[in-house]
Short mmCIF file of C-alpha atoms in Angstrom, two decimals:
data_model
loop_
_atom_site.label_atom_id
_atom_site.label_comp_id
_atom_site.label_asym_id
_atom_site.label_seq_id
_atom_site.Cartn_x
_atom_site.Cartn_y
_atom_site.Cartn_z
CA MET A 1 0.00 -0.29 -0.15
CA LEU A 2 2.82 2.76 0.71
CA ALA A 3 3.83 2.08 -3.07
CA ILE A 4 0.46 2.96 -4.11
CA LEU A 5 1.07 5.88 -1.58
CA LEU A 6 4.05 7.48 -2.87
CA GLY A 7 3.24 6.92 -6.78
CA VAL A 8 -0.19 8.42 -6.53
CA CYS A 9 1.94 11.13 -4.40
CA MET A 10 4.57 11.65 -6.94
CA ALA A 11 2.49 12.20 -10.06
CA SER A 12 -0.50 14.32 -7.83
CA LEU A 13 3.08 17.12 -6.45
CA ASP A 14 4.41 17.08 -10.14
CA THR A 15 1.03 18.20 -11.58
CA ALA A 16 1.10 21.14 -8.75
CA ILE A 17 4.45 22.23 -8.06
CA ALA A 18 4.90 22.33 -12.02
CA ASN A 19 2.65 25.63 -12.56
CA THR A 20 3.87 27.06 -8.91
CA ALA A 21 7.65 27.22 -10.56
CA LEU A 22 6.64 28.12 -14.38
CA PRO A 23 7.38 31.77 -14.07
CA ALA A 24 10.91 30.42 -13.12
CA ILE A 25 11.75 27.99 -15.70
CA ALA A 26 10.59 30.64 -18.28
CA GLN A 27 13.20 32.95 -17.07
CA ASP A 28 15.62 30.11 -16.74
CA LEU A 29 15.12 28.34 -20.36
CA ASN A 30 14.84 31.99 -21.88
CA ALA A 31 11.38 30.90 -23.06
CA SER A 32 7.94 32.85 -23.53
CA GLU A 33 5.50 32.27 -21.15
CA ALA A 34 3.32 31.19 -23.80
CA HIS A 35 6.62 28.25 -24.92
CA SER A 36 6.69 28.08 -20.97
CA ILE A 37 3.05 26.44 -20.59
CA TRP A 38 4.09 23.14 -23.04
CA VAL A 39 5.69 22.24 -19.74
CA ILE A 40 2.21 21.86 -18.16
CA SER A 41 -0.14 20.61 -21.12
CA ALA A 42 2.82 18.07 -22.44
CA TYR A 43 3.01 16.12 -18.74
CA GLN A 44 -1.06 16.09 -19.22
CA LEU A 45 -1.55 15.24 -22.97
CA SER A 46 0.42 12.27 -22.19
CA MET A 47 -1.16 11.35 -18.95
CA VAL A 48 -4.67 11.70 -20.01
CA ALA A 49 -3.02 8.93 -23.75
CA GLY A 50 -1.78 6.87 -21.12
CA LEU A 51 -4.55 6.33 -19.13
CA LEU A 52 -6.31 3.86 -21.05
CA PRO A 53 -3.91 1.65 -22.57
CA ALA A 54 -2.30 0.93 -19.14
CA ALA A 55 -4.99 0.36 -17.70
CA THR A 56 -5.97 -2.52 -20.09
CA LEU A 57 -1.43 -3.39 -20.38
CA GLY A 58 -2.08 -3.80 -16.98
CA GLU A 59 -5.34 -6.54 -17.10
CA ILE A 60 -2.85 -8.39 -19.60
CA VAL A 61 0.26 -8.63 -17.64
CA GLY A 62 -0.82 -7.64 -14.15
CA HIS A 63 -1.31 -5.08 -12.75
CA ARG A 64 2.03 -4.56 -9.95
CA ARG A 65 4.13 -5.45 -13.60
CA VAL A 66 2.59 -1.84 -15.15
CA MET A 67 2.89 -0.32 -11.58
CA LEU A 68 6.61 -0.74 -11.56
CA PHE A 69 6.85 -0.18 -14.82
CA GLY A 70 5.78 3.45 -14.41
CA LEU A 71 7.39 4.10 -11.31
CA VAL A 72 10.76 3.44 -13.05
CA VAL A 73 9.80 5.34 -16.07
CA PHE A 74 8.36 8.19 -13.87
CA THR A 75 11.52 8.53 -11.69
CA LEU A 76 13.77 8.26 -15.30
CA ALA A 77 12.60 11.06 -17.03
CA SER A 78 12.40 13.22 -13.67
CA LEU A 79 15.86 12.81 -13.65
CA ALA A 80 15.87 13.83 -17.11
CA CYS A 81 13.29 16.99 -16.36
CA GLY A 82 16.26 17.75 -13.60
CA VAL A 83 18.70 18.15 -15.75
CA ALA A 84 17.51 19.64 -18.83
CA PRO A 85 19.16 22.08 -20.84
CA SER A 86 16.35 23.11 -22.47
CA LEU A 87 12.59 23.71 -23.19
CA GLY A 88 12.84 21.28 -25.56
CA TRP A 89 14.57 18.34 -23.47
CA LEU A 90 12.68 19.89 -20.51
CA VAL A 91 9.41 19.19 -22.87
CA ALA A 92 10.57 15.71 -23.48
CA GLY A 93 10.84 14.25 -20.27
CA ARG A 94 7.45 15.84 -19.52
CA LEU A 95 6.14 14.37 -22.26
CA VAL A 96 7.66 10.46 -21.12
CA GLN A 97 7.67 11.55 -17.03
CA GLY A 98 2.94 11.71 -17.79
CA LEU A 99 3.77 8.60 -19.61
CA GLY A 100 5.07 6.51 -16.12
CA ALA A 101 2.41 9.07 -14.40
CA ALA A 102 -0.49 7.48 -16.96
CA ALA A 103 1.14 3.94 -15.33
CA THR A 104 1.15 4.41 -12.31
CA MET A 105 -2.45 6.35 -11.95
CA ALA A 106 -4.02 3.82 -14.17
CA VAL A 107 -3.86 0.37 -12.09
CA ASN A 108 -3.23 2.02 -8.72
CA GLY A 109 -7.44 1.43 -8.43
CA ALA A 110 -6.75 -2.34 -9.50
CA MET A 111 -4.11 -2.39 -6.57
CA LEU A 112 -6.61 -1.36 -4.34
CA ARG A 113 -8.85 -3.80 -5.23
CA PHE A 114 -6.61 -6.90 -4.67
CA ILE A 115 -5.29 -5.41 -1.42
CA TYR A 116 -7.95 -4.45 0.01
CA PRO A 117 -11.48 -6.83 0.18
CA ASP A 118 -15.05 -5.41 -1.10
CA GLU A 119 -16.20 -4.49 2.73
CA MET A 120 -13.28 -2.72 3.69
CA LEU A 121 -12.12 -1.04 0.03
CA GLY A 122 -14.02 2.17 0.77
CA ARG A 123 -11.03 2.90 3.80
CA GLY A 124 -8.31 2.11 1.15
CA VAL A 125 -9.92 4.30 -1.38
CA GLY A 126 -10.22 7.21 1.14
CA LEU A 127 -6.72 6.61 1.94
CA ASN A 128 -5.85 6.77 -2.02
CA SER A 129 -7.77 10.19 -1.58
CA LEU A 130 -6.16 11.47 1.31
CA MET A 131 -3.14 11.46 -0.33
CA VAL A 132 -4.01 12.80 -3.46
CA ALA A 133 -5.37 15.53 -1.23
CA LEU A 134 -2.15 15.31 0.65
CA ALA A 135 -0.01 16.36 -2.51
CA PHE A 136 -2.38 18.92 -4.04
CA ALA A 137 -2.29 20.62 -1.41
CA ALA A 138 1.50 20.49 -0.95
CA GLY A 139 2.46 21.53 -4.00
CA PRO A 140 2.54 25.35 -3.89
CA THR A 141 4.34 25.43 -0.85
CA VAL A 142 6.77 23.25 -1.42
CA ALA A 143 7.29 24.23 -4.45
CA SER A 144 7.77 27.93 -3.22
CA LEU A 145 10.97 26.38 -0.27
CA VAL A 146 12.40 24.62 -2.38
CA LEU A 147 12.22 27.76 -4.78
CA THR A 148 14.19 29.67 -1.84
CA VAL A 149 16.65 27.45 -1.88
CA ALA A 150 17.46 25.84 -5.16
CA THR A 151 17.00 25.84 -8.94
CA TRP A 152 13.92 24.73 -10.25
CA HIS A 153 14.88 21.20 -11.57
CA TRP A 154 15.03 20.43 -7.68
CA LEU A 155 11.51 20.18 -7.75
CA PHE A 156 12.43 17.25 -10.61
CA LEU A 157 15.46 15.60 -9.10
CA ILE A 158 13.57 15.10 -5.55
CA ASN A 159 10.90 12.44 -6.52
CA VAL A 160 14.24 10.09 -7.51
CA PRO A 161 14.96 9.21 -4.21
CA VAL A 162 11.18 8.53 -3.63
CA GLY A 163 11.00 6.80 -6.96
CA VAL A 164 13.70 4.58 -6.19
CA LEU A 165 12.11 4.05 -2.62
CA ALA A 166 8.65 3.52 -4.51
CA ILE A 167 9.75 0.68 -6.99
CA VAL A 168 11.68 -1.07 -3.29
CA PHE A 169 8.68 -1.23 -2.10
CA SER A 170 6.77 -2.46 -4.59
CA LEU A 171 9.03 -4.90 -5.45
CA ARG A 172 8.68 -6.32 -1.64
CA ALA A 173 5.23 -6.12 -0.41
CA MET A 174 3.25 -5.43 -3.99
CA PRO A 175 0.81 -8.44 -4.50
CA PRO A 176 0.35 -9.83 -7.51
CA THR A 177 -3.09 -10.08 -9.43
CA LEU A 178 -5.72 -11.39 -12.23
CA ARG A 179 -4.13 -11.83 -15.82
CA SER A 180 -6.11 -11.70 -18.75
CA LYS A 181 -5.26 -13.98 -21.49
CA ARG A 182 -5.91 -11.98 -24.59
CA ARG A 183 -3.51 -9.99 -26.41
CA PHE A 184 -3.03 -6.22 -26.24
CA ASP A 185 -3.89 -4.53 -29.35
CA THR A 186 -1.18 -2.28 -30.11
CA LEU A 187 -2.92 0.09 -32.74
CA GLY A 188 -6.20 0.09 -30.79
CA ALA A 189 -4.22 1.23 -28.29
CA PHE A 190 -2.61 4.16 -29.95
CA LEU A 191 -5.75 4.99 -31.62
CA CYS A 192 -6.83 5.50 -27.76
CA ALA A 193 -4.32 7.38 -27.13
CA GLY A 194 -4.64 9.81 -29.64
CA PHE A 195 -8.53 9.87 -29.46
CA LEU A 196 -7.88 11.36 -25.76
CA ALA A 197 -4.81 13.21 -26.79
CA LEU A 198 -6.66 15.55 -29.57
CA LEU A 199 -9.66 16.12 -27.43
CA VAL A 200 -7.78 17.77 -24.60
CA PHE A 201 -6.05 19.21 -27.30
CA THR A 202 -8.92 20.70 -28.72
CA LEU A 203 -10.90 21.97 -25.68
CA ASN A 204 -7.92 23.87 -24.64
CA GLU A 205 -7.04 25.31 -28.25
CA GLY A 206 -10.93 26.06 -28.56
CA ALA A 207 -10.83 27.67 -25.32
CA GLN A 208 -8.15 30.24 -25.72
CA LEU A 209 -9.47 30.90 -29.23
CA ALA A 210 -6.46 29.84 -31.77
CA SER A 211 -6.37 28.99 -35.50
CA TRP A 212 -10.15 27.69 -36.74
CA GLN A 213 -7.83 26.05 -38.74
CA ALA A 214 -5.88 24.33 -36.00
CA ILE A 215 -8.79 23.43 -34.04
CA ALA A 216 -11.02 22.09 -37.20
CA ALA A 217 -8.03 19.96 -37.78
CA ALA A 218 -7.58 18.35 -34.50
CA ALA A 219 -11.04 17.77 -34.09
CA ALA A 220 -11.18 15.83 -37.15
CA LEU A 221 -7.98 13.30 -36.45
CA CYS A 222 -9.91 13.02 -33.24
CA LEU A 223 -12.98 11.78 -34.62
CA VAL A 224 -11.12 9.75 -37.77
CA CYS A 225 -9.36 8.49 -34.37
CA LEU A 226 -12.46 7.76 -32.50
CA LEU A 227 -14.37 6.22 -34.91
CA LEU A 228 -11.39 3.89 -35.78
CA LEU A 229 -11.47 2.98 -32.83
CA MET A 230 -14.44 2.17 -32.01
CA ARG A 231 -14.40 -0.25 -35.25
CA ARG A 232 -11.87 -2.15 -34.50
CA GLN A 233 -12.87 -2.94 -30.62
CA ALA A 234 -16.38 -3.44 -31.87
CA GLY A 235 -17.71 -6.59 -29.79
CA HIS A 236 -14.14 -6.58 -28.17
CA PRO A 237 -14.91 -8.06 -24.60
CA ALA A 238 -12.71 -5.43 -22.92
CA PRO A 239 -12.56 -2.56 -24.73
CA PHE A 240 -9.73 0.41 -24.67
CA LEU A 241 -12.51 2.97 -24.62
CA ALA A 242 -14.98 0.54 -21.31
CA VAL A 243 -18.12 0.62 -23.35
CA ASP A 244 -19.02 -3.24 -21.46
CA LEU A 245 -18.72 -0.67 -18.27
CA LEU A 246 -20.67 2.57 -19.78
CA ARG A 247 -23.18 -0.12 -19.42
CA ARG A 248 -24.00 -0.77 -16.44
CA PRO A 249 -26.23 2.33 -15.42
CA LEU A 250 -23.97 2.35 -12.06
CA PHE A 251 -21.24 2.80 -13.72
CA ALA A 252 -22.24 5.60 -15.99
CA LEU A 253 -23.67 7.61 -14.08
CA SER A 254 -20.73 7.44 -11.26
CA ALA A 255 -18.21 8.29 -14.26
CA ALA A 256 -21.20 11.06 -15.28
CA THR A 257 -20.61 12.20 -11.45
CA SER A 258 -16.73 12.41 -11.57
CA VAL A 259 -16.80 14.30 -14.93
CA CYS A 260 -18.99 17.26 -13.64
CA SER A 261 -17.35 17.13 -10.21
CA PHE A 262 -13.81 17.60 -11.26
CA ALA A 263 -14.96 19.64 -14.23
CA THR A 264 -16.10 21.99 -10.70
CA GLN A 265 -13.08 21.24 -8.88
CA SER A 266 -10.92 23.02 -12.17
CA LEU A 267 -13.17 25.57 -12.72
CA ALA A 268 -12.59 26.92 -9.10
CA PHE A 269 -8.63 26.59 -8.59
CA VAL A 270 -7.91 28.00 -12.15
CA SER A 271 -10.11 30.62 -11.67
CA LEU A 272 -9.34 31.80 -8.35
CA PRO A 273 -5.62 32.34 -7.79
CA PHE A 274 -6.88 35.34 -10.99
CA LEU A 275 -9.40 36.36 -8.92
CA LEU A 276 -6.93 36.79 -5.65
CA GLN A 277 -4.10 37.94 -7.28
CA ASN A 278 -5.71 40.43 -10.08
CA ALA A 279 -8.14 41.51 -8.29
CA LEU A 280 -7.92 41.54 -4.16
CA GLY A 281 -3.88 42.31 -4.56
CA TYR A 282 -2.64 38.56 -2.73
CA THR A 283 0.85 37.87 -3.54
CA GLN A 284 1.74 34.35 -4.93
CA VAL A 285 2.61 32.59 -2.11
CA GLU A 286 -0.37 33.89 -0.52
CA THR A 287 -2.24 32.74 -3.08
CA GLY A 288 -1.16 29.04 -2.17
CA PHE A 289 -1.98 29.62 1.60
CA LEU A 290 -5.18 30.89 0.72
CA ILE A 291 -6.31 28.44 -1.48
CA THR A 292 -5.44 25.08 0.57
CA PRO A 293 -8.50 24.64 3.35
CA TRP A 294 -9.84 23.15 -0.14
CA PRO A 295 -6.95 20.62 -0.36
CA ALA A 296 -7.16 20.52 3.63
CA LEU A 297 -10.65 18.80 4.33
CA VAL A 298 -10.64 16.84 1.56
CA ALA A 299 -7.60 15.16 3.12
CA ILE A 300 -9.97 15.44 6.77
CA MET A 301 -13.04 14.19 4.57
CA ALA A 302 -11.73 11.72 1.89
CA PRO A 303 -11.07 8.95 4.98
CA ILE A 304 -14.60 9.32 6.49
CA ALA A 305 -16.39 9.07 3.69
CA GLY A 306 -14.00 6.20 2.26
CA ARG A 307 -15.16 4.59 5.39
CA LEU A 308 -18.86 5.31 5.80
CA SER A 309 -19.02 3.72 1.92
CA ASP A 310 -17.85 0.65 2.95
CA ARG A 311 -21.71 1.23 5.09
CA PHE A 312 -24.02 3.41 3.26
CA HIS A 313 -24.97 3.86 -0.42
CA VAL A 314 -22.47 5.92 -3.18
CA GLY A 315 -25.81 8.07 -3.98
CA ALA A 316 -26.68 9.54 -0.62
CA LEU A 317 -23.00 9.81 0.68
CA ALA A 318 -21.66 11.44 -3.07
CA GLY A 319 -24.99 13.34 -3.38
CA VAL A 320 -24.58 15.14 0.73
CA GLY A 321 -21.47 16.13 -0.63
CA LEU A 322 -21.88 17.49 -3.81
CA ALA A 323 -24.82 19.88 -2.92
CA MET A 324 -21.94 20.66 0.04
CA LEU A 325 -19.38 21.42 -2.73
CA ALA A 326 -22.48 23.83 -4.62
CA ALA A 327 -23.55 25.77 -1.76
CA GLY A 328 -19.50 26.81 -1.38
CA MET A 329 -19.31 27.35 -4.86
CA ALA A 330 -21.95 29.81 -4.92
CA LEU A 331 -21.10 31.44 -1.60
CA LEU A 332 -17.24 31.67 -3.63
CA ALA A 333 -19.22 33.45 -6.16
CA THR A 334 -21.57 36.09 -4.01
CA MET A 335 -18.65 36.82 -1.90
CA PRO A 336 -18.51 40.49 -0.74
CA ALA A 337 -15.79 42.37 -3.13
CA GLU A 338 -13.09 42.70 -0.10
CA PRO A 339 -13.42 39.38 1.66
CA SER A 340 -11.71 39.11 5.34
CA VAL A 341 -9.10 35.96 4.81
CA PHE A 342 -12.07 33.98 7.13
CA GLY A 343 -14.20 34.71 5.07
CA LEU A 344 -13.28 33.29 1.56
CA CYS A 345 -11.12 29.82 3.94
CA TRP A 346 -14.60 28.94 5.26
CA ARG A 347 -16.21 29.61 1.80
CA LEU A 348 -13.34 27.25 0.47
CA ALA A 349 -13.43 25.02 4.09
CA ILE A 350 -17.20 24.18 2.52
CA CYS A 351 -15.68 23.52 -1.24
CA GLY A 352 -13.13 21.15 0.39
CA ALA A 353 -15.72 19.33 3.30
CA GLY A 354 -18.06 18.36 0.54
CA PHE A 355 -15.62 17.47 -2.67
CA GLY A 356 -13.86 14.77 0.26
CA PHE A 357 -17.38 13.37 0.94
CA PHE A 358 -17.95 12.77 -2.32
CA GLN A 359 -14.58 11.15 -3.89
CA SER A 360 -13.98 8.37 -1.50
CA PRO A 361 -17.48 7.02 -2.32
CA ASN A 362 -17.67 7.42 -6.03
CA VAL A 363 -13.92 6.64 -6.51
CA ARG A 364 -15.44 2.89 -4.90
CA ALA A 365 -18.86 2.82 -6.82
CA LEU A 366 -16.80 3.31 -9.75
CA MET A 367 -14.17 0.42 -8.51
CA THR A 368 -16.70 -2.09 -7.54
CA SER A 369 -18.94 -1.66 -10.40
CA ALA A 370 -16.82 -3.54 -12.08
CA PRO A 371 -16.13 -7.44 -12.35
CA ALA A 372 -12.46 -8.04 -10.61
CA GLU A 373 -11.77 -9.80 -14.14
CA ARG A 374 -12.19 -5.89 -15.76
CA ALA A 375 -10.24 -3.98 -12.50
CA GLY A 376 -7.78 -2.68 -14.74
CA GLY A 377 -9.67 -0.85 -17.34
CA ALA A 378 -12.38 0.45 -14.34
CA SER A 379 -9.07 1.92 -12.20
CA GLY A 380 -8.32 3.71 -15.91
CA MET A 381 -11.83 5.07 -16.50
CA VAL A 382 -11.29 6.51 -12.56
CA GLY A 383 -7.98 8.57 -14.50
CA THR A 384 -9.64 9.02 -17.50
CA VAL A 385 -12.88 10.85 -16.03
CA ARG A 386 -10.96 12.96 -13.53
CA LEU A 387 -8.86 14.41 -16.57
CA LEU A 388 -11.32 15.12 -18.74
CA GLY A 389 -13.35 17.32 -16.40
CA GLN A 390 -9.82 19.22 -15.13
CA SER A 391 -9.77 20.01 -18.72
CA VAL A 392 -13.12 20.76 -19.08
CA GLY A 393 -13.53 22.91 -16.27
CA ALA A 394 -10.11 24.70 -17.59
CA ALA A 395 -10.91 24.99 -21.40
CA LEU A 396 -14.38 27.04 -19.36
CA VAL A 397 -11.87 29.16 -17.42
CA ALA A 398 -10.17 30.19 -20.17
CA ALA A 399 -13.56 30.50 -22.51
CA CYS A 400 -14.74 32.86 -19.39
CA PHE A 401 -11.35 35.44 -19.56
CA HIS A 402 -11.83 35.67 -23.58
CA ALA A 403 -15.83 36.47 -23.16
CA TYR A 404 -15.70 38.48 -20.13
CA GLY A 405 -11.82 39.98 -19.28
CA GLY A 406 -11.55 40.33 -15.59
CA GLY A 407 -15.08 39.11 -14.21
CA GLY A 408 -15.10 36.00 -15.91
CA ALA A 409 -13.56 34.42 -12.75
CA VAL A 410 -17.11 34.96 -11.12
CA VAL A 411 -18.37 33.76 -14.60
CA ALA A 412 -16.14 30.44 -13.42
CA LEU A 413 -16.90 30.03 -10.68
CA TRP A 414 -20.50 29.61 -11.30
CA LEU A 415 -20.77 27.28 -13.95
CA GLY A 416 -18.72 25.23 -10.50
CA VAL A 417 -22.21 25.66 -9.08
CA LEU A 418 -23.55 24.58 -12.46
CA PHE A 419 -21.19 21.65 -12.44
CA ALA A 420 -21.86 20.77 -9.38
CA GLY A 421 -25.97 20.98 -9.70
CA LEU A 422 -25.41 18.61 -12.84
CA ALA A 423 -23.45 16.22 -10.16
CA GLY A 424 -25.33 15.91 -7.78
CA VAL A 425 -28.42 14.60 -9.71
CA ALA A 426 -26.41 11.88 -11.74
CA SER A 427 -25.16 10.79 -7.93
CA VAL A 428 -28.83 11.08 -6.39
CA MET A 429 -29.94 8.61 -9.32
CA ARG A 430 -27.81 6.43 -8.46
CA LEU A 431 -30.15 5.43 -5.99
CA ARG A 432 -31.72 3.54 -8.02
CA TYR A 433 -29.27 0.82 -7.99
CA ARG A 434 -27.87 -1.28 -6.04
CA PRO A 435 -23.42 -1.32 -5.06
CA GLY A 436 -21.72 -3.90 -7.42
CA PRO A 437 -20.72 -5.44 -10.31
CA GLY A 438 -24.34 -7.09 -11.50
#
């Protein structure tokens, strides 16, 4: 379990710290702000592209092997990023690092399924959610502390000893898992990766109001990849895009709930720094600390909700959490023009408590509504719907700023209320279905 937590921590932490260090990286490598964004985009694109193929590979060769492969790739790529002499080198390293993170994140949920019995799975999911929340919460602070005593290179080099430790623990303690006898569809994997990467790319470019020719070309290629993938995998018992799992009402509703909820989170996390720094005058470091109540409350509530999900229906638990999230987002959208620190923090705390109360039960529902032999596919979908939701949220924030200028942050918060409400409706609809893979 420790190996899984270390892998999840590294993958989550690296998402957060790179955002904070981006100005320093751009300055040191003599890169423009626009070009430096690829340090973030490369990691996200390769991660979302690799999740489902890695999950399927885990079902075939074993989740333990894929986890180890991901940890090794992530650790070596972190070393390459840490010694990068140019932006191109760093972006290439981040692409490989994202693939390692995808392999690690794709199978961590499936590994929990084999470590914990069904009646205790919620506890394991809660602990996993706790680690993700702590990593996101600590990300800006860790980056700020490292940058005060060292260069940005050490933000990546610090992963090397942690990665080695995770590999050692994995070799010693990680249990073997079920394997499938089917062959890995390499062409299908490339089509799936292309579809997801192009989907995220199209969303980002569309939100930035980039060249319509580039957007149209990316959208067309995305559609071609999807159609070819669906044709190639028609009738397949375990397709990359988990159509077989999405036919299960509880799984489909849980996936929809996740997309809408993580879109809400992204709408808040991307828009709030602009609101706090540009409108309210807080510094970058102060902004990081002010947003901390959200992930801190997620860290507190996720293990509690995880334990409760072993006893109560996910639809009710997540529904309560999402109602709190919607209320918190509405309170943020309607806060005074110059709120006090306390006034801002308690609103964010409500959002975090609601999100934490939703997250663990929802992940448990996604994992347990799939049969054991499809645990890898379910685990891959957990990460995929999360990243898609976050991508949708970030794209909508960019669109809000293009449409409303400085007032875009408040509009984005109201959109967060809408998405939280949609997630709540999808969650309550799950009350009609009995939990389990049947």
